[in-house]
XYZ file of C-alpha atoms in Angstrom:
763
model
C 114.046 150.674 111.166
C 116.024 153.823 112.313
C 112.175 155.253 113.261
C 111.507 152.639 115.639
C 114.696 151.129 116.803
C 114.561 152.879 120.587
C 111.322 151.459 120.870
C 112.379 147.985 119.514
C 115.418 147.388 121.737
C 113.664 148.453 124.850
C 110.717 145.862 123.916
C 113.663 143.457 123.452
C 115.449 144.350 126.804
C 111.885 144.019 128.144
C 111.297 140.075 127.117
C 109.980 140.657 123.777
C 111.546 138.890 120.670
C 111.696 141.861 117.518
C 109.943 139.853 114.227
C 109.296 141.150 110.823
C 107.684 140.213 108.001
C 109.769 139.136 105.366
C 107.447 140.333 102.333
C 106.052 143.880 101.500
C 102.449 144.391 103.125
C 100.148 146.895 101.380
C 100.654 149.254 104.599
C 96.605 149.357 104.982
C 94.967 149.190 108.381
C 98.356 151.434 108.998
C 98.603 155.319 110.314
C 102.035 157.095 108.668
C 103.580 156.473 112.036
C 103.546 152.911 111.019
C 101.274 152.146 113.962
C 98.513 149.927 114.211
C 94.442 151.634 113.647
C 92.550 151.108 116.116
C 89.626 150.096 114.565
C 89.984 146.433 114.731
C 90.857 145.838 111.055
C 93.032 142.468 110.771
C 95.489 143.245 107.735
C 98.155 140.752 108.300
C 96.504 138.571 105.616
C 97.246 137.501 102.121
C 95.143 139.937 100.267
C 97.190 142.836 101.850
C 100.671 141.092 100.420
C 101.859 144.088 98.283
C 104.658 141.926 96.705
C 107.150 138.825 97.614
C 110.377 140.096 98.113
C 111.650 137.239 99.731
C 111.567 133.258 99.779
C 112.944 131.744 103.074
C 113.124 127.915 104.986
C 113.318 128.264 108.925
C 115.498 125.319 109.904
C 115.250 124.199 113.086
C 115.221 120.509 113.445
C 118.476 118.582 114.411
C 119.888 118.367 111.076
C 119.244 122.404 110.668
C 123.322 122.969 110.656
C 123.642 119.797 107.854
C 121.161 121.310 106.287
C 121.937 124.812 106.621
C 125.052 123.753 104.690
C 123.109 121.564 101.887
C 121.203 125.549 101.364
C 124.344 127.535 101.366
C 125.481 125.611 98.553
C 121.538 125.394 96.254
C 122.434 125.746 92.259
C 121.075 129.154 92.713
C 123.324 130.315 95.857
C 121.291 132.531 98.541
C 122.086 135.717 99.588
C 121.965 135.566 103.279
C 121.308 133.628 106.410
C 120.153 134.150 109.678
C 120.865 132.813 112.957
C 118.330 133.030 115.138
C 120.093 131.038 118.198
C 122.184 127.577 118.842
C 122.365 125.390 116.053
C 119.015 126.997 114.252
C 118.978 129.258 111.232
C 117.038 131.134 108.089
C 117.977 130.684 105.223
C 116.987 133.533 102.692
C 116.544 134.145 98.764
C 116.226 137.539 98.080
C 114.311 137.695 94.597
C 113.477 140.075 92.314
C 109.876 141.101 93.520
C 106.647 139.583 92.643
C 103.003 138.852 93.101
C 101.062 135.230 93.123
C 100.919 134.031 96.539
C 100.529 130.465 95.816
C 103.664 130.435 93.407
C 105.515 131.589 96.799
C 103.845 129.045 98.626
C 105.039 126.415 96.191
C 108.419 127.018 96.312
C 108.235 127.219 99.708
C 107.252 123.688 100.023
C 109.667 122.620 98.111
C 112.205 124.706 99.908
C 111.077 123.469 103.373
C 110.892 119.811 101.874
C 114.477 119.710 100.486
C 116.458 121.238 103.468
C 114.012 119.290 105.829
C 112.579 123.015 107.457
C 109.714 123.913 109.370
C 106.299 123.098 107.126
C 104.591 126.004 108.608
C 107.157 128.921 107.273
C 105.203 128.684 104.020
C 102.561 132.022 103.299
C 103.502 134.843 102.577
C 102.387 136.971 105.625
C 104.933 135.022 107.694
C 107.132 136.834 110.234
C 110.763 136.429 111.173
C 113.342 137.320 114.258
C 115.114 140.445 113.279
C 118.765 139.993 113.616
C 120.404 143.116 115.742
C 117.910 141.648 118.747
C 118.125 138.973 121.467
C 116.463 135.963 121.320
C 114.992 135.994 124.646
C 113.404 132.407 124.755
C 115.914 130.392 127.121
C 119.644 132.178 127.806
C 119.414 135.281 125.434
C 120.909 134.849 122.080
C 121.755 138.123 119.822
C 120.404 136.884 116.455
C 122.644 137.425 113.831
C 123.452 137.876 110.038
C 125.679 136.523 107.749
C 126.873 136.581 103.819
C 125.902 134.162 101.759
C 127.336 132.970 98.356
C 125.084 134.692 96.463
C 124.813 137.273 98.639
C 124.515 141.383 96.363
C 122.640 139.362 93.491
C 118.961 138.724 93.547
C 117.184 135.818 92.242
C 114.678 135.770 89.549
C 111.728 133.574 90.789
C 111.277 131.764 87.734
C 114.382 130.531 87.679
C 114.682 129.631 91.285
C 111.626 127.655 91.346
C 113.393 125.635 88.062
C 116.000 124.630 90.868
C 113.214 122.818 92.379
C 111.497 121.325 89.424
C 112.349 117.701 91.073
C 110.809 118.108 94.586
C 107.250 117.309 94.636
C 105.589 120.199 96.654
C 103.548 117.877 99.259
C 100.076 119.817 100.174
C 101.072 121.075 103.834
C 97.313 121.399 105.142
C 97.585 119.080 107.820
C 101.529 119.674 108.702
C 101.996 122.621 110.460
C 97.616 123.538 111.280
C 97.067 124.515 115.038
C 94.398 122.768 116.699
C 91.728 124.049 118.637
C 92.528 122.091 122.227
C 90.086 119.261 122.679
C 90.751 117.948 118.930
C 90.944 113.850 119.241
C 93.530 113.261 116.734
C 96.176 114.933 119.045
C 94.927 113.075 122.255
C 97.282 110.682 125.075
C 95.681 106.680 124.419
C 94.185 107.895 128.097
C 94.748 109.412 131.175
C 97.410 106.702 132.980
C 99.464 107.164 129.312
C 99.354 110.768 129.805
C 100.111 110.551 133.967
C 103.050 108.421 133.180
C 104.567 110.832 130.132
C 104.014 113.864 132.761
C 106.111 111.864 135.298
C 108.542 110.372 133.049
C 109.340 113.599 131.222
C 113.258 114.661 131.659
C 113.954 118.443 133.211
C 117.708 118.088 132.803
C 119.190 120.596 130.103
C 115.629 121.297 128.643
C 115.246 124.930 127.125
C 112.819 126.991 127.480
C 111.609 126.764 123.476
C 111.428 122.806 124.459
C 109.741 123.906 127.732
C 107.499 125.618 126.045
C 106.624 122.941 123.160
C 106.295 120.046 126.011
C 103.712 122.079 127.791
C 101.373 122.989 124.669
C 101.759 119.227 123.655
C 100.647 117.758 127.575
C 97.844 120.070 127.316
C 96.740 119.379 124.205
C 97.192 115.856 124.533
C 95.451 116.063 128.143
C 92.225 117.862 127.089
C 89.611 115.174 126.738
C 91.041 112.489 129.279
C 91.216 114.072 132.425
C 89.674 117.199 133.918
C 90.810 121.162 132.890
C 92.129 122.210 136.423
C 93.147 117.823 137.059
C 95.622 118.311 134.329
C 97.019 122.018 134.817
C 97.639 121.081 138.289
C 99.273 117.940 138.230
C 101.535 120.507 135.566
C 102.419 123.450 137.514
C 103.338 119.997 139.890
C 105.632 118.530 137.367
C 107.429 122.721 137.240
C 108.049 122.851 140.527
C 110.566 119.957 140.062
C 112.806 123.220 138.186
C 113.617 124.101 141.241
C 115.323 127.838 141.923
C 115.173 127.361 137.684
C 111.674 127.805 137.765
C 109.852 131.521 137.051
C 107.227 131.004 139.350
C 103.409 130.012 139.590
C 102.244 133.020 138.067
C 104.665 133.231 135.018
C 103.506 129.042 134.639
C 99.900 129.924 134.865
C 100.691 132.575 132.360
C 101.991 129.944 129.670
C 99.501 128.050 130.154
C 96.316 130.099 129.829
C 97.835 131.474 126.743
C 97.811 128.078 124.707
C 94.917 127.654 123.282
C 95.243 125.565 120.476
C 98.467 123.666 119.163
C 100.397 121.672 116.234
C 100.931 118.357 118.647
C 99.810 116.297 120.848
C 100.292 113.155 122.164
C 103.132 112.659 119.655
C 104.515 115.189 120.295
C 104.945 114.083 123.763
C 106.022 110.269 122.410
C 108.719 112.499 120.640
C 110.406 114.294 123.231
C 110.145 111.434 125.966
C 112.629 108.439 124.327
C 111.598 106.680 127.721
C 108.232 106.955 127.527
C 108.182 106.415 123.347
C 109.888 102.773 124.317
C 107.293 102.546 126.645
C 104.185 103.085 124.452
C 106.150 101.599 121.691
C 106.425 98.097 123.173
C 103.489 98.289 125.655
C 100.577 99.241 123.484
C 97.760 101.832 123.468
C 95.815 99.642 125.583
C 98.629 99.290 128.521
C 98.685 100.448 132.499
C 102.062 101.843 132.664
C 102.802 101.959 136.058
C 105.547 99.210 135.335
C 106.883 97.485 133.180
C 104.807 95.412 131.309
C 105.294 92.192 128.675
C 102.844 93.185 125.248
C 99.914 92.030 126.165
C 97.704 90.217 123.217
C 95.457 92.512 121.571
C 97.341 95.975 123.235
C 97.517 97.255 119.280
C 94.286 98.519 118.646
C 93.945 96.192 115.333
C 94.319 97.760 111.927
C 93.129 96.650 108.162
C 95.868 94.402 107.086
C 96.322 96.045 103.119
C 94.626 92.613 100.504
C 94.718 93.000 97.083
C 91.143 92.992 96.194
C 89.174 90.640 94.569
C 90.147 91.039 90.726
C 86.755 90.362 88.783
C 86.481 89.727 84.965
C 85.755 92.418 82.799
C 87.935 94.387 80.684
C 91.680 95.140 81.942
C 91.438 92.393 84.084
C 92.483 88.565 83.407
C 92.043 86.633 86.747
C 88.751 84.530 87.347
C 90.524 82.428 90.361
C 90.294 78.940 90.616
C 89.105 77.118 94.311
C 90.648 74.729 95.693
C 93.151 73.919 93.607
C 90.379 71.936 90.828
C 89.170 73.145 88.037
C 85.380 74.126 88.990
C 84.222 73.315 84.991
C 85.575 69.918 85.218
C 82.203 68.097 86.488
C 79.999 70.437 84.273
C 81.420 69.749 80.691
C 81.671 66.515 78.631
C 85.262 65.797 77.397
C 85.467 67.573 73.780
C 85.468 71.402 74.705
C 83.253 74.396 72.322
C 85.133 77.306 71.214
C 82.462 79.249 73.798
C 83.859 76.161 76.855
C 87.434 77.520 76.088
C 87.220 80.654 76.804
C 85.239 80.135 79.882
C 87.752 76.838 80.380
C 91.289 79.050 80.344
C 89.478 82.313 82.174
C 92.366 84.036 83.422
C 95.254 83.036 81.572
C 97.575 85.191 79.006
C 100.348 84.763 77.230
C 103.186 87.131 77.705
C 105.183 87.521 73.914
C 108.317 88.899 75.611
C 108.854 85.908 78.146
C 106.970 82.822 76.131
C 104.710 81.885 79.165
C 101.652 81.652 79.799
C 100.171 83.941 83.305
C 97.834 81.846 84.828
C 95.883 81.969 88.835
C 98.508 80.152 90.129
C 101.488 82.180 88.402
C 103.562 81.699 85.027
C 103.089 78.438 83.445
C 105.939 77.655 80.126
C 103.782 74.888 77.418
C 104.834 71.662 79.488
C 103.106 72.630 82.965
C 100.766 74.290 81.095
C 99.566 71.181 79.616
C 99.884 69.520 82.482
C 97.391 71.965 84.422
C 95.198 72.716 82.566
C 95.135 68.882 80.320
C 92.211 66.434 80.378
C 90.238 67.990 78.194
C 89.700 67.880 73.817
C 89.470 71.482 72.318
C 87.289 72.532 69.475
C 90.068 74.866 67.382
C 88.751 75.173 63.938
C 85.474 74.525 61.716
C 87.019 71.118 60.005
C 90.427 69.452 62.333
C 89.354 67.341 64.841
C 90.290 68.269 68.605
C 93.301 68.841 69.879
C 94.600 67.866 73.143
C 97.053 70.113 73.737
C 95.596 72.831 76.002
C 98.696 75.870 75.100
C 97.728 74.774 71.379
C 93.802 75.810 72.292
C 94.657 79.348 74.262
C 96.996 80.773 71.584
C 95.797 79.047 68.337
C 91.881 78.719 67.804
C 90.783 80.404 65.061
C 87.588 80.440 66.684
C 89.465 82.119 70.553
C 92.517 83.000 72.099
C 93.865 84.182 75.459
C 94.659 88.157 75.996
C 98.266 88.215 74.004
C 100.399 90.293 76.378
C 103.564 92.425 75.810
C 105.405 92.015 79.217
C 104.482 91.046 82.243
C 105.022 93.737 85.264
C 105.767 92.566 89.240
C 103.836 95.644 91.015
C 102.814 94.425 94.380
C 100.859 98.150 94.548
C 98.571 96.618 91.578
C 95.534 94.081 91.831
C 96.846 90.327 90.209
C 96.858 90.383 87.107
C 95.447 93.721 86.394
C 96.545 94.274 82.427
C 97.851 98.128 81.522
C 99.082 100.390 78.956
C 102.322 102.021 78.945
C 102.876 105.209 76.959
C 103.847 103.487 73.443
C 101.075 101.034 73.872
C 101.891 97.733 75.422
C 100.330 95.756 76.974
C 101.480 94.748 80.478
C 100.036 92.294 83.101
C 100.803 92.391 86.642
C 102.138 89.092 88.220
C 102.560 89.460 92.085
C 100.358 87.716 93.542
C 100.007 88.615 97.170
C 101.211 86.010 99.914
C 98.632 84.159 102.608
C 100.678 84.878 106.237
C 99.252 83.109 108.470
C 99.288 85.257 111.537
C 97.735 84.614 115.821
C 97.467 86.014 118.525
C 100.114 85.705 121.210
C 102.065 87.140 123.887
C 105.528 88.713 121.267
C 107.697 89.036 124.414
C 110.542 86.777 123.485
C 110.650 88.770 120.446
C 111.094 92.235 121.433
C 113.165 90.773 124.881
C 115.847 89.981 122.178
C 115.512 92.635 120.071
C 115.636 94.800 123.517
C 119.219 92.490 123.831
C 120.593 93.371 120.803
C 119.696 97.245 120.288
C 119.077 98.843 124.219
C 118.373 102.300 122.770
C 114.739 102.296 122.012
C 114.588 104.779 119.670
C 116.672 102.360 116.952
C 114.195 99.917 118.588
C 111.090 101.774 117.202
C 113.256 102.601 114.036
C 114.087 98.442 113.412
C 110.197 97.978 114.531
C 108.586 100.325 112.137
C 110.455 99.261 109.295
C 109.627 95.582 109.250
C 106.553 96.031 110.078
C 106.267 99.052 107.607
C 107.201 95.883 105.532
C 105.219 93.400 106.604
C 102.016 95.949 106.664
C 102.633 96.979 102.676
C 104.750 94.333 100.832
C 106.402 96.207 97.634
C 106.306 99.456 99.046
C 109.498 101.043 98.001
C 111.763 102.278 100.731
C 114.702 103.887 99.390
C 117.201 103.147 102.641
C 118.604 100.184 103.668
C 118.906 98.658 107.825
C 122.831 97.842 108.693
C 123.415 96.154 112.337
C 126.132 95.053 113.320
C 127.911 93.035 116.041
C 129.566 90.378 116.962
C 128.948 86.971 115.989
C 126.091 84.765 117.426
C 123.792 86.914 118.454
C 120.998 85.278 116.838
C 120.633 87.013 112.986
C 118.622 83.882 112.253
C 115.930 85.204 114.351
C 115.034 88.396 111.512
C 115.836 86.638 108.850
C 113.317 83.423 110.172
C 110.524 86.492 110.743
C 111.114 88.520 107.955
C 110.887 85.467 105.713
C 107.281 84.355 107.034
C 106.021 87.766 107.337
C 106.638 88.593 103.458
C 106.249 84.766 102.336
C 109.423 81.958 101.047
C 108.671 83.004 97.528
C 109.222 86.736 98.120
C 112.604 86.447 100.498
C 116.092 85.935 99.727
C 119.243 86.030 101.612
C 122.150 86.758 98.903
C 125.691 86.473 100.321
C 128.286 89.305 100.083
C 130.020 87.480 97.661
C 127.224 86.590 94.846
C 127.092 90.843 95.839
C 130.447 91.508 95.502
C 131.403 88.998 92.348
C 128.017 89.235 90.085
C 125.860 91.424 92.076
C 126.344 94.721 89.723
C 126.038 93.135 86.160
C 123.979 89.739 86.547
C 121.270 90.158 89.479
C 119.169 88.355 88.080
C 118.344 86.873 91.614
C 116.591 90.063 92.450
C 113.769 89.361 90.080
C 110.049 89.434 91.906
C 111.740 89.936 95.215
C 110.378 91.767 98.081
C 112.386 91.716 100.630
C 116.655 90.765 100.974
C 119.028 89.786 104.083
C 122.498 89.893 103.389
C 124.514 89.026 105.621
C 128.470 89.598 106.063
C 128.105 92.418 104.112
C 131.877 94.348 103.612
C 133.016 96.793 101.518
C 136.479 96.737 100.066
C 138.933 98.818 100.199
C 137.978 101.020 96.055
C 134.399 100.303 98.064
C 132.770 99.328 94.287
C 130.019 97.919 96.972
C 128.306 100.929 97.715
C 128.063 101.468 94.481
C 126.616 98.130 93.605
C 124.409 98.940 96.629
C 123.132 102.452 95.884
C 120.445 101.628 92.684
C 119.054 98.485 94.311
C 117.989 100.179 97.797
C 116.959 103.521 96.997
C 116.217 102.960 93.102
C 112.122 101.168 91.944
C 113.300 100.621 89.338
C 116.755 98.784 87.650
C 118.223 97.195 84.678
C 118.506 93.350 85.784
C 120.015 90.482 83.977
C 120.446 87.162 83.881
C 123.217 85.275 83.356
C 123.187 84.480 79.684
C 120.056 86.746 79.257
C 119.959 90.526 78.169
C 119.098 93.301 80.384
C 115.745 94.237 80.935
C 114.335 97.501 83.114
C 112.244 96.345 85.869
C 110.609 96.783 88.850
C 112.448 97.338 92.305
C 109.834 96.966 94.659
C 112.477 94.602 97.394
C 113.703 96.459 100.541
C 116.878 95.012 102.184
C 117.937 94.226 105.759
C 122.171 93.987 105.909
C 123.817 92.408 109.011
C 127.739 92.551 109.257
C 130.756 91.834 112.155
C 132.340 94.444 111.062
C 131.575 98.224 112.152
C 133.367 99.715 108.608
C 130.445 97.159 106.726
C 129.334 99.938 104.716
C 130.965 103.526 105.066
C 128.653 106.348 105.342
C 129.093 110.197 105.668
C 127.150 112.921 107.478
C 124.909 113.413 104.430
C 124.059 110.114 104.010
C 120.323 108.980 102.778
C 120.573 105.139 102.013
C 121.338 103.208 105.275
C 120.817 103.249 108.876
C 123.645 102.070 110.889
C 122.219 100.166 114.253
C 125.639 99.345 116.142
C 124.725 96.499 118.134
C 125.502 96.552 121.817
C 126.778 92.770 122.162
C 130.435 93.841 120.307
C 132.029 90.079 121.244
C 131.290 87.106 123.333
C 131.672 88.426 127.012
C 128.907 90.533 126.438
C 126.896 87.815 125.137
C 127.315 86.007 127.936
C 126.501 88.106 130.352
C 123.476 89.057 128.944
C 122.524 85.377 129.288
C 122.589 84.224 125.576
C 123.585 81.183 126.225
C 122.525 77.569 124.353
C 119.903 77.293 126.360
C 118.384 80.701 125.679
C 118.585 80.362 122.060
C 117.107 76.403 122.075
C 114.335 78.358 124.050
C 114.027 81.184 121.158
C 114.231 79.514 118.054
C 112.233 76.849 119.554
C 109.035 79.472 120.375
C 109.068 81.085 116.877
C 108.716 77.534 115.583
C 106.253 75.421 118.351
C 106.813 71.659 116.749
C 106.512 72.768 113.627
C 103.830 74.646 114.049
C 105.484 78.101 113.816
C 103.404 79.605 116.779
C 105.958 82.308 117.088
C 106.691 83.383 114.259
C 102.632 83.614 113.628
C 102.422 85.646 116.907
C 105.291 88.172 115.541
C 103.962 88.549 112.714
C 100.108 89.327 113.925
C 102.174 92.034 116.109
C 103.912 93.620 112.453
C 101.306 93.003 110.549
C 98.981 95.552 113.670
C 101.640 97.379 113.824
C 100.372 101.454 114.066
C 102.396 102.860 111.181
C 100.654 103.857 108.115
C 101.750 103.000 104.044
C 104.338 105.565 104.095
C 104.641 106.816 107.407
C 109.091 106.083 106.964
C 111.217 108.631 105.883
C 112.061 109.237 102.572
C 115.586 109.767 104.554
C 117.657 106.826 106.718
C 116.742 107.918 110.680
C 119.163 108.545 112.348
C 120.476 106.345 114.734
C 122.197 106.195 118.138
C 125.404 104.773 115.945
C 125.268 107.725 113.092
C 128.065 109.935 114.192
C 130.359 106.601 115.188
C 129.635 105.124 112.465
C 130.351 108.049 110.057
C 133.814 108.015 111.636
C 134.035 104.210 110.963
C 133.416 104.750 107.496
C 135.961 107.263 107.158
C 138.241 106.091 104.085
C 141.887 105.554 104.214
C 142.109 109.699 102.519
C 139.827 110.865 104.627
C 140.655 109.347 107.778
C 144.706 110.588 107.003
C 143.304 114.079 107.145
C 141.657 113.546 110.563
C 144.810 112.190 111.936
C 146.199 115.191 110.781
C 143.639 118.436 111.738
C 143.728 116.446 115.614
C 147.306 116.662 115.347
C 147.114 121.110 114.731
C 149.488 119.822 111.633
C 149.830 123.105 109.177
C 147.330 123.063 106.954
C 145.734 122.005 108.439
C 144.861 124.169 112.012
C 141.734 126.295 112.064
C 139.231 124.746 109.907
C 141.556 124.522 107.146
C 141.903 121.707 104.804
C 145.300 122.604 102.704
C 144.633 119.358 99.467
C 148.315 120.313 98.357
C 149.678 119.120 102.295
C 147.414 116.423 101.093
C 148.739 114.863 98.771
C 152.291 115.077 99.941
C 151.938 113.681 103.332
C 149.345 110.388 102.143
C 151.742 107.544 101.505
C 149.740 106.148 97.877
C 149.812 108.226 94.752
C 146.279 109.003 95.099
C 144.452 111.096 92.063
C 144.258 114.540 92.829
C 140.223 113.789 91.728
C 140.136 111.263 94.625
C 141.446 113.470 96.860
C 138.946 116.339 96.581
C 136.387 114.068 96.781
C 137.189 112.400 99.712
C 137.185 115.979 101.932
C 134.104 117.257 100.372
C 132.063 113.912 100.568
C 133.603 112.237 103.284
C 134.173 114.758 105.442
C 131.274 117.583 103.974
C 134.129 119.858 103.668
C 133.498 123.216 101.145
C 135.667 124.487 98.244
C 136.918 128.333 99.582
C 139.191 128.754 96.238
C 143.140 129.025 95.841
C 145.641 131.360 98.035
C 146.649 134.000 96.050
C 150.087 134.058 96.925
C 153.003 131.175 97.469
C 153.015 130.730 100.761
C 156.970 129.862 101.947
C 155.655 127.630 105.110
C 154.352 125.257 102.347
C 157.206 124.525 100.176
C 155.931 127.425 98.250
C 152.277 126.213 97.399
C 149.417 128.217 96.240
C 147.182 125.689 97.614
C 144.149 124.695 97.501
C 141.305 125.684 100.004
C 138.849 123.814 101.972
C 137.086 123.838 105.309
C 135.226 121.935 107.444
C 132.286 124.030 109.393
C 131.642 128.363 109.098
C 132.835 129.686 105.991
C 136.487 132.193 105.813
C 138.150 134.134 103.626
C 141.421 133.596 102.449
C 142.812 136.401 103.516
C 142.673 134.449 107.445
C 144.409 131.491 105.954
C 148.243 132.478 106.714
C 147.101 133.332 110.603
C 145.195 130.304 111.292
C 147.849 128.175 110.595
C 150.129 130.675 112.958
C 152.505 131.584 110.149
C 151.886 135.357 110.982
C 153.170 136.078 114.342
């Protein structure tokens, strides 16, 4: 570095960024002075990586500050981190050198997935910004390096990988990949939508990186839907909106011409422009975005609704369904059925030994129901005795043939109805989930969308909610590890959402537990959850002990849970159900800034006057519910079902963590417990022990009116407020009753030696 320092500084002063390869290259293609030889040979490729020196995660999204703090607390802590620009970081784990590019890539993928890093930073030839130089995209920012908890100790690559063993390394072959201009998968739906995206893109506060990202997405999205000259000229006209902040036509054209491939396109424009995203979400690709329009029938290109394939008879499947509710063999057989005829008569049935029930194409039946359904004939069950008139005995005890004997049932919407599988202990299980037949109808869903916009006016909030409902409608039983909570005043029409989800999921698979049921018995007697796909809980609210939060965590996020009905033993069972909660209380379910299980929405409607101001009177709700039911024909419900089932979202297209809503920050504050709230009050009052980002745990204990345990106080500091333990002060502090306090910090790390001065005790 010393040899090229002056040259690097000159380049940096002239607007260039300074980058270095993280790992060691073999030097092939470079002279002794470190400059590339002029032979045209490309040497920054994987075969020229000499050794791996560090694993690194590039944190550049909106959650980067929080994710950087998580990364610093990794079980094997990183050695240092680099702040490349405001709220963007590179976190480094220096490792004992090794040579294995694929190993490096696997660990990189796990790190970036765990900490929401840049998906492109996975190959061993990656270059990153060098500390000590300015980042000159937009306002200059000095790239700065900071010491991390693991500083001074190199990581063992194997041990670092072991700390990530629980993370699945997702193949990013389609993520972070650049696409040549004209890629149809990145194109705008039409030129009209493209011009609308350009016209509505706000420029206030747009940074230089955001300008470049928008330009790249716009050029890629428009390459196939508009003439290149028109595409460029309209963009140049848009650039003029920057006025004196624009760097001129030549500068803009330089950037335009440099873009020949991109990672982003139309979806990138939707992410950058909430107004565009809201319009596109509700109007659909076929609409012409000249003025706000209600969604038109067929405006969203239809997608195939996932349908469980019709099961075929044969090995591993016990289903042969009846048609029209009548046994198809009734008229073909006589009054007495032979053994071979019994085999056909009971086709599709299986006895489940763990429950004592019979599986049939109509669901599970006890002995009485089975005899009634399959009765009306006599069955030969042994060589000498008289025929039996009892179907149950013929199906289970015949000496000639019996139905399959299955060990236990499973309720798995991702498998075919009646599919028989074998577990690791050799036990046979049969899938008893049968897809519901959901009635749909083409039509205009505007009444539903209008109601949604009144309850949640933020376009991004609307998108999150609609995507969640649509994913449940299209892929019932796909476990989403987080739930929705909508808080509002009473009387905002929560029943609309209940009716819709009950219709699109099916009455048999929807359940509405009340808050008292959850609080009193949800943790122990939860048999009501068995074989359900969607739950809507109203009037939810945790108590001061927050016991309900612990009850909700596993049932919201775990794929399997223990189920126990009253008077029955506990069993491990599938948990495919997803949740929608309602409450009138803003502190209904407390969350912190790192919470992953709940997306909290605070409605704009918080009072009766808010309801009245929006015209949501008796006439409004009569019309809305009348449209949903439409004289008993459920026309509105069928229209909304069609809208959700044809909504553009792929299976598994929702994030694994609850997305941040417009209410997230307020919900974090409202959800603070009594200890955390008292601490925040002390911080705002700049009380001794709470100044300069410090929290003195001993001072917390002294100011609380109740005798909370040390563990409860520590949990409030770390879990609710995100505080990090720094350590215990080495000497007694006279101003604090002679304590040698245990100290925590909010925000950036700072050594204990600064505590006294930060409290104003010196000078």
